[in-house]
Amino acid sequence: MIASRSLVLGAVALLASVSALSARPAVLAGPPWISIETPVNPYDATTRGAFLLVHAFHHGTDINAPVTGTAEGLVNGARRSVVLDFTATSRTGAYALRKQWADSGLWTLVIKVQQDQHGDDAAQAIVELAADGSVARIQVPTRPSDRGDMPLPRQLSSREIDASLRARATR
C-alpha cells in the first residue's frame, strides 16, 4: 500500500513538472516590430501628457519588451545626445515617451524595441522632429528578408544618424 501510494505521488509530481514546463512561453522566433503613435490619447491617464507612444509587437501581437532610446540633436552647431526614459501604459506593449530634450536645436529620436536580452532581435524607429518640435517624419529602417516576402527591421548606425542630422541642418 505504501509503495503504490509513493508511485501515485511520484506520477502526480512528474505530471505537474511536465505541465509546468509546457506552460512556459515559447521562445519568440523572428524579429520584433515597432510602431509610433501620435497624437496620444489624452483620455488615458497613463498616456496623458506624453509626446508619443511606442508600441512593441511580435508579428501581430503586442508584447512587453524593453524599449530604449536617445534624442540626438544639433544645438547651436554642437552635437547633443539625451538618453530617453519610457514608462509603461495601461496597454500591453505600449510605452509613453514624455519630452526630455531641449526646445532649441534640431532633434531626431532614435527608439529601439528589443525582444531578447542580447539585443540581436531589435527593431528601431527614427522620429525626425520639425523646427517647431512636432513630429515631421517617422521611419522604421528595414531590409528585405531572405525570402523577399516581408521587410525585416534593421538598425541604423550612429554614422547614418549623424549624417541625417547634419543633412537636415543644411536644408
mmCIF file of C-alpha atoms in Angstrom:
data_model
loop_
_atom_site.group_PDB
_atom_site.id
_atom_site.type_symbol
_atom_site.label_atom_id
_atom_site.label_comp_id
_atom_site.label_asym_id
_atom_site.label_seq_id
_atom_site.Cartn_x
_atom_site.Cartn_y
_atom_site.Cartn_z
ATOM 1 C CA MET A 1 0.000 0.000 0.000
ATOM 2 C CA ILE A 2 2.792 2.436 0.904
ATOM 3 C CA ALA A 3 4.726 1.540 -2.272
ATOM 4 C CA SER A 4 1.695 2.126 -4.507
ATOM 5 C CA ARG A 5 0.972 5.425 -2.747
ATOM 6 C CA SER A 6 4.579 6.515 -3.441
ATOM 7 C CA LEU A 7 4.176 5.547 -7.090
ATOM 8 C CA VAL A 8 0.974 7.598 -7.374
ATOM 9 C CA LEU A 9 2.564 10.614 -5.683
ATOM 10 C CA GLY A 10 5.630 10.261 -7.941
ATOM 11 C CA ALA A 11 3.427 10.107 -11.043
ATOM 12 C CA VAL A 12 1.493 13.196 -9.897
ATOM 13 C CA ALA A 13 4.766 15.071 -9.290
ATOM 14 C CA LEU A 14 6.057 14.062 -12.726
ATOM 15 C CA LEU A 15 2.847 15.209 -14.421
ATOM 16 C CA ALA A 16 2.954 18.504 -12.520
ATOM 17 C CA SER A 17 6.528 19.214 -13.616
ATOM 18 C CA VAL A 18 5.772 18.302 -17.262
ATOM 19 C CA SER A 19 2.734 20.554 -17.099
ATOM 20 C CA ALA A 20 4.798 23.425 -15.667
ATOM 21 C CA LEU A 21 7.423 23.037 -18.398
ATOM 22 C CA SER A 22 4.849 23.107 -21.159
ATOM 23 C CA ALA A 23 3.228 26.224 -19.664
ATOM 24 C CA ARG A 24 6.385 28.276 -20.222
ATOM 25 C CA PRO A 25 6.143 30.719 -23.110
ATOM 26 C CA ALA A 26 7.811 29.594 -26.293
ATOM 27 C CA VAL A 27 10.896 31.435 -27.482
ATOM 28 C CA LEU A 28 9.768 34.040 -29.968
ATOM 29 C CA ALA A 29 11.007 33.334 -33.466
ATOM 30 C CA GLY A 30 11.554 36.266 -35.765
ATOM 31 C CA PRO A 31 12.246 39.909 -35.030
ATOM 32 C CA PRO A 32 10.006 42.322 -33.157
ATOM 33 C CA TRP A 33 8.298 45.289 -34.778
ATOM 34 C CA ILE A 34 7.991 48.854 -33.535
ATOM 35 C CA SER A 35 5.276 51.391 -34.203
ATOM 36 C CA ILE A 36 4.981 55.031 -33.139
ATOM 37 C CA GLU A 37 1.652 56.612 -32.219
ATOM 38 C CA THR A 38 0.957 60.323 -32.279
ATOM 39 C CA PRO A 39 -1.164 62.171 -31.269
ATOM 40 C CA VAL A 40 -1.525 60.470 -27.906
ATOM 41 C CA ASN A 41 -4.908 59.746 -26.332
ATOM 42 C CA PRO A 42 -5.445 62.479 -23.691
ATOM 43 C CA TYR A 43 -8.269 60.497 -22.053
ATOM 44 C CA ASP A 44 -5.978 57.701 -20.840
ATOM 45 C CA ALA A 45 -4.316 58.749 -17.567
ATOM 46 C CA THR A 46 -1.230 56.616 -18.361
ATOM 47 C CA THR A 47 -0.617 58.422 -21.656
ATOM 48 C CA ARG A 48 -1.811 61.942 -20.837
ATOM 49 C CA GLY A 49 0.951 64.473 -21.480
ATOM 50 C CA ALA A 50 3.102 62.061 -23.468
ATOM 51 C CA PHE A 51 4.840 63.298 -26.605
ATOM 52 C CA LEU A 52 4.293 59.962 -28.364
ATOM 53 C CA LEU A 53 3.652 56.269 -27.702
ATOM 54 C CA VAL A 54 5.881 53.378 -28.693
ATOM 55 C CA HIS A 55 4.232 50.033 -29.487
ATOM 56 C CA ALA A 56 6.180 46.768 -29.350
ATOM 57 C CA PHE A 57 4.972 43.793 -31.378
ATOM 58 C CA HIS A 58 5.965 40.276 -32.222
ATOM 59 C CA HIS A 59 4.226 39.619 -35.531
ATOM 60 C CA GLY A 60 0.687 40.901 -34.803
ATOM 61 C CA THR A 61 0.819 40.519 -31.027
ATOM 62 C CA ASP A 62 1.521 43.310 -28.549
ATOM 63 C CA ILE A 63 4.439 42.318 -26.313
ATOM 64 C CA ASN A 64 6.048 43.805 -23.254
ATOM 65 C CA ALA A 65 9.630 44.247 -24.426
ATOM 66 C CA PRO A 66 12.408 46.587 -23.339
ATOM 67 C CA VAL A 67 12.242 49.994 -25.057
ATOM 68 C CA THR A 68 15.278 52.266 -25.108
ATOM 69 C CA GLY A 69 16.201 55.374 -26.989
ATOM 70 C CA THR A 70 18.072 58.607 -27.336
ATOM 71 C CA ALA A 71 17.276 62.080 -28.559
ATOM 72 C CA GLU A 72 20.072 63.007 -30.963
ATOM 73 C CA GLY A 73 20.399 66.718 -31.591
ATOM 74 C CA LEU A 74 22.330 69.607 -33.007
ATOM 75 C CA VAL A 75 22.057 72.618 -30.699
ATOM 76 C CA ASN A 76 23.934 75.757 -31.798
ATOM 77 C CA GLY A 77 26.064 73.547 -34.066
ATOM 78 C CA ALA A 78 27.084 71.211 -31.227
ATOM 79 C CA ARG A 79 26.072 67.560 -31.153
ATOM 80 C CA ARG A 80 23.896 66.514 -28.177
ATOM 81 C CA SER A 81 22.586 63.151 -27.033
ATOM 82 C CA VAL A 82 19.937 62.613 -24.345
ATOM 83 C CA VAL A 83 19.070 59.150 -23.011
ATOM 84 C CA LEU A 84 15.280 58.759 -23.055
ATOM 85 C CA ASP A 85 13.091 57.292 -20.334
ATOM 86 C CA PHE A 86 9.906 55.408 -21.305
ATOM 87 C CA THR A 87 7.026 54.478 -18.998
ATOM 88 C CA ALA A 88 4.611 51.572 -19.300
ATOM 89 C CA THR A 89 0.985 52.448 -20.039
ATOM 90 C CA SER A 90 -2.337 50.698 -19.429
ATOM 91 C CA ARG A 91 -1.892 48.682 -22.646
ATOM 92 C CA THR A 92 0.374 45.695 -23.224
ATOM 93 C CA GLY A 93 3.439 46.670 -25.238
ATOM 94 C CA ALA A 94 2.675 50.411 -25.218
ATOM 95 C CA TYR A 95 5.154 52.848 -23.683
ATOM 96 C CA ALA A 96 4.808 56.597 -23.187
ATOM 97 C CA LEU A 97 7.617 58.995 -24.040
ATOM 98 C CA ARG A 98 7.472 62.404 -22.463
ATOM 99 C CA LYS A 99 9.614 65.285 -23.809
ATOM 100 C CA GLN A 100 13.116 65.168 -22.312
ATOM 101 C CA TRP A 101 15.183 67.146 -24.853
ATOM 102 C CA ALA A 102 15.771 70.887 -25.246
ATOM 103 C CA ASP A 103 13.332 73.160 -27.048
ATOM 104 C CA SER A 104 16.105 74.640 -29.184
ATOM 105 C CA GLY A 105 18.044 72.829 -31.870
ATOM 106 C CA LEU A 106 17.345 70.108 -34.388
ATOM 107 C CA TRP A 107 16.356 66.703 -32.945
ATOM 108 C CA THR A 108 15.907 63.112 -34.054
ATOM 109 C CA LEU A 109 14.572 60.447 -31.687
ATOM 110 C CA VAL A 110 16.142 57.015 -32.068
ATOM 111 C CA ILE A 111 13.912 54.424 -30.380
ATOM 112 C CA LYS A 112 14.539 50.691 -30.117
ATOM 113 C CA VAL A 113 12.438 47.705 -29.044
ATOM 114 C CA GLN A 114 14.470 44.669 -28.023
ATOM 115 C CA GLN A 115 12.874 41.268 -27.972
ATOM 116 C CA ASP A 116 15.813 39.435 -26.436
ATOM 117 C CA GLN A 117 18.347 40.249 -23.755
ATOM 118 C CA HIS A 118 21.278 40.180 -26.155
ATOM 119 C CA GLY A 119 19.990 42.932 -28.450
ATOM 120 C CA ASP A 120 20.131 40.800 -31.599
ATOM 121 C CA ASP A 121 16.361 40.817 -32.087
ATOM 122 C CA ALA A 122 15.564 44.510 -32.268
ATOM 123 C CA ALA A 123 13.512 46.989 -34.266
ATOM 124 C CA GLN A 124 14.283 50.673 -34.456
ATOM 125 C CA ALA A 125 12.207 53.746 -35.228
ATOM 126 C CA ILE A 126 13.641 57.089 -36.247
ATOM 127 C CA VAL A 127 11.445 60.089 -35.419
ATOM 128 C CA GLU A 128 12.581 63.351 -37.011
ATOM 129 C CA LEU A 129 11.297 66.490 -35.307
ATOM 130 C CA ALA A 130 10.436 69.681 -37.173
ATOM 131 C CA ALA A 131 11.785 73.095 -36.177
ATOM 132 C CA ASP A 132 8.589 73.732 -34.181
ATOM 133 C CA GLY A 133 9.148 70.495 -32.202
ATOM 134 C CA SER A 134 6.359 68.491 -33.855
ATOM 135 C CA VAL A 135 6.874 65.094 -35.470
ATOM 136 C CA ALA A 136 7.962 65.660 -39.081
ATOM 137 C CA ARG A 137 8.740 62.087 -40.154
ATOM 138 C CA ILE A 138 8.745 58.564 -38.740
ATOM 139 C CA GLN A 139 10.762 55.772 -40.307
ATOM 140 C CA VAL A 140 11.347 52.136 -39.366
ATOM 141 C CA PRO A 141 14.520 51.140 -41.240
ATOM 142 C CA THR A 142 14.135 47.746 -42.920
ATOM 143 C CA ARG A 143 15.916 45.282 -45.133
ATOM 144 C CA PRO A 144 14.417 42.538 -47.305
ATOM 145 C CA SER A 145 14.030 39.094 -45.758
ATOM 146 C CA ASP A 146 15.938 36.150 -47.221
ATOM 147 C CA ARG A 147 12.739 35.080 -48.964
ATOM 148 C CA GLY A 148 11.927 38.638 -50.001
ATOM 149 C CA ASP A 149 8.344 38.301 -48.773
ATOM 150 C CA MET A 150 8.461 40.638 -45.789
ATOM 151 C CA PRO A 151 10.605 43.556 -44.620
ATOM 152 C CA LEU A 152 12.794 42.909 -41.587
ATOM 153 C CA PRO A 153 13.839 45.676 -39.209
ATOM 154 C CA ARG A 154 17.426 46.888 -39.292
ATOM 155 C CA GLN A 155 19.227 49.315 -37.071
ATOM 156 C CA LEU A 156 20.848 52.459 -38.362
ATOM 157 C CA SER A 157 24.453 53.066 -37.438
ATOM 158 C CA SER A 158 25.403 56.114 -35.394
ATOM 159 C CA ARG A 159 27.177 57.385 -38.518
ATOM 160 C CA GLU A 160 23.907 57.219 -40.519
ATOM 161 C CA ILE A 161 22.017 59.056 -37.769
ATOM 162 C CA ASP A 162 24.696 61.766 -37.530
ATOM 163 C CA ALA A 163 24.754 62.211 -41.333
ATOM 164 C CA SER A 164 20.964 62.531 -41.375
ATOM 165 C CA LEU A 165 21.031 65.221 -38.665
ATOM 166 C CA ARG A 166 23.746 67.189 -40.420
ATOM 167 C CA ALA A 167 21.955 66.945 -43.782
ATOM 168 C CA ARG A 168 18.730 68.227 -42.198
ATOM 169 C CA ALA A 169 20.651 71.117 -40.592
ATOM 170 C CA THR A 170 21.835 72.359 -44.005
ATOM 171 C CA ARG A 171 18.341 72.425 -45.552
#
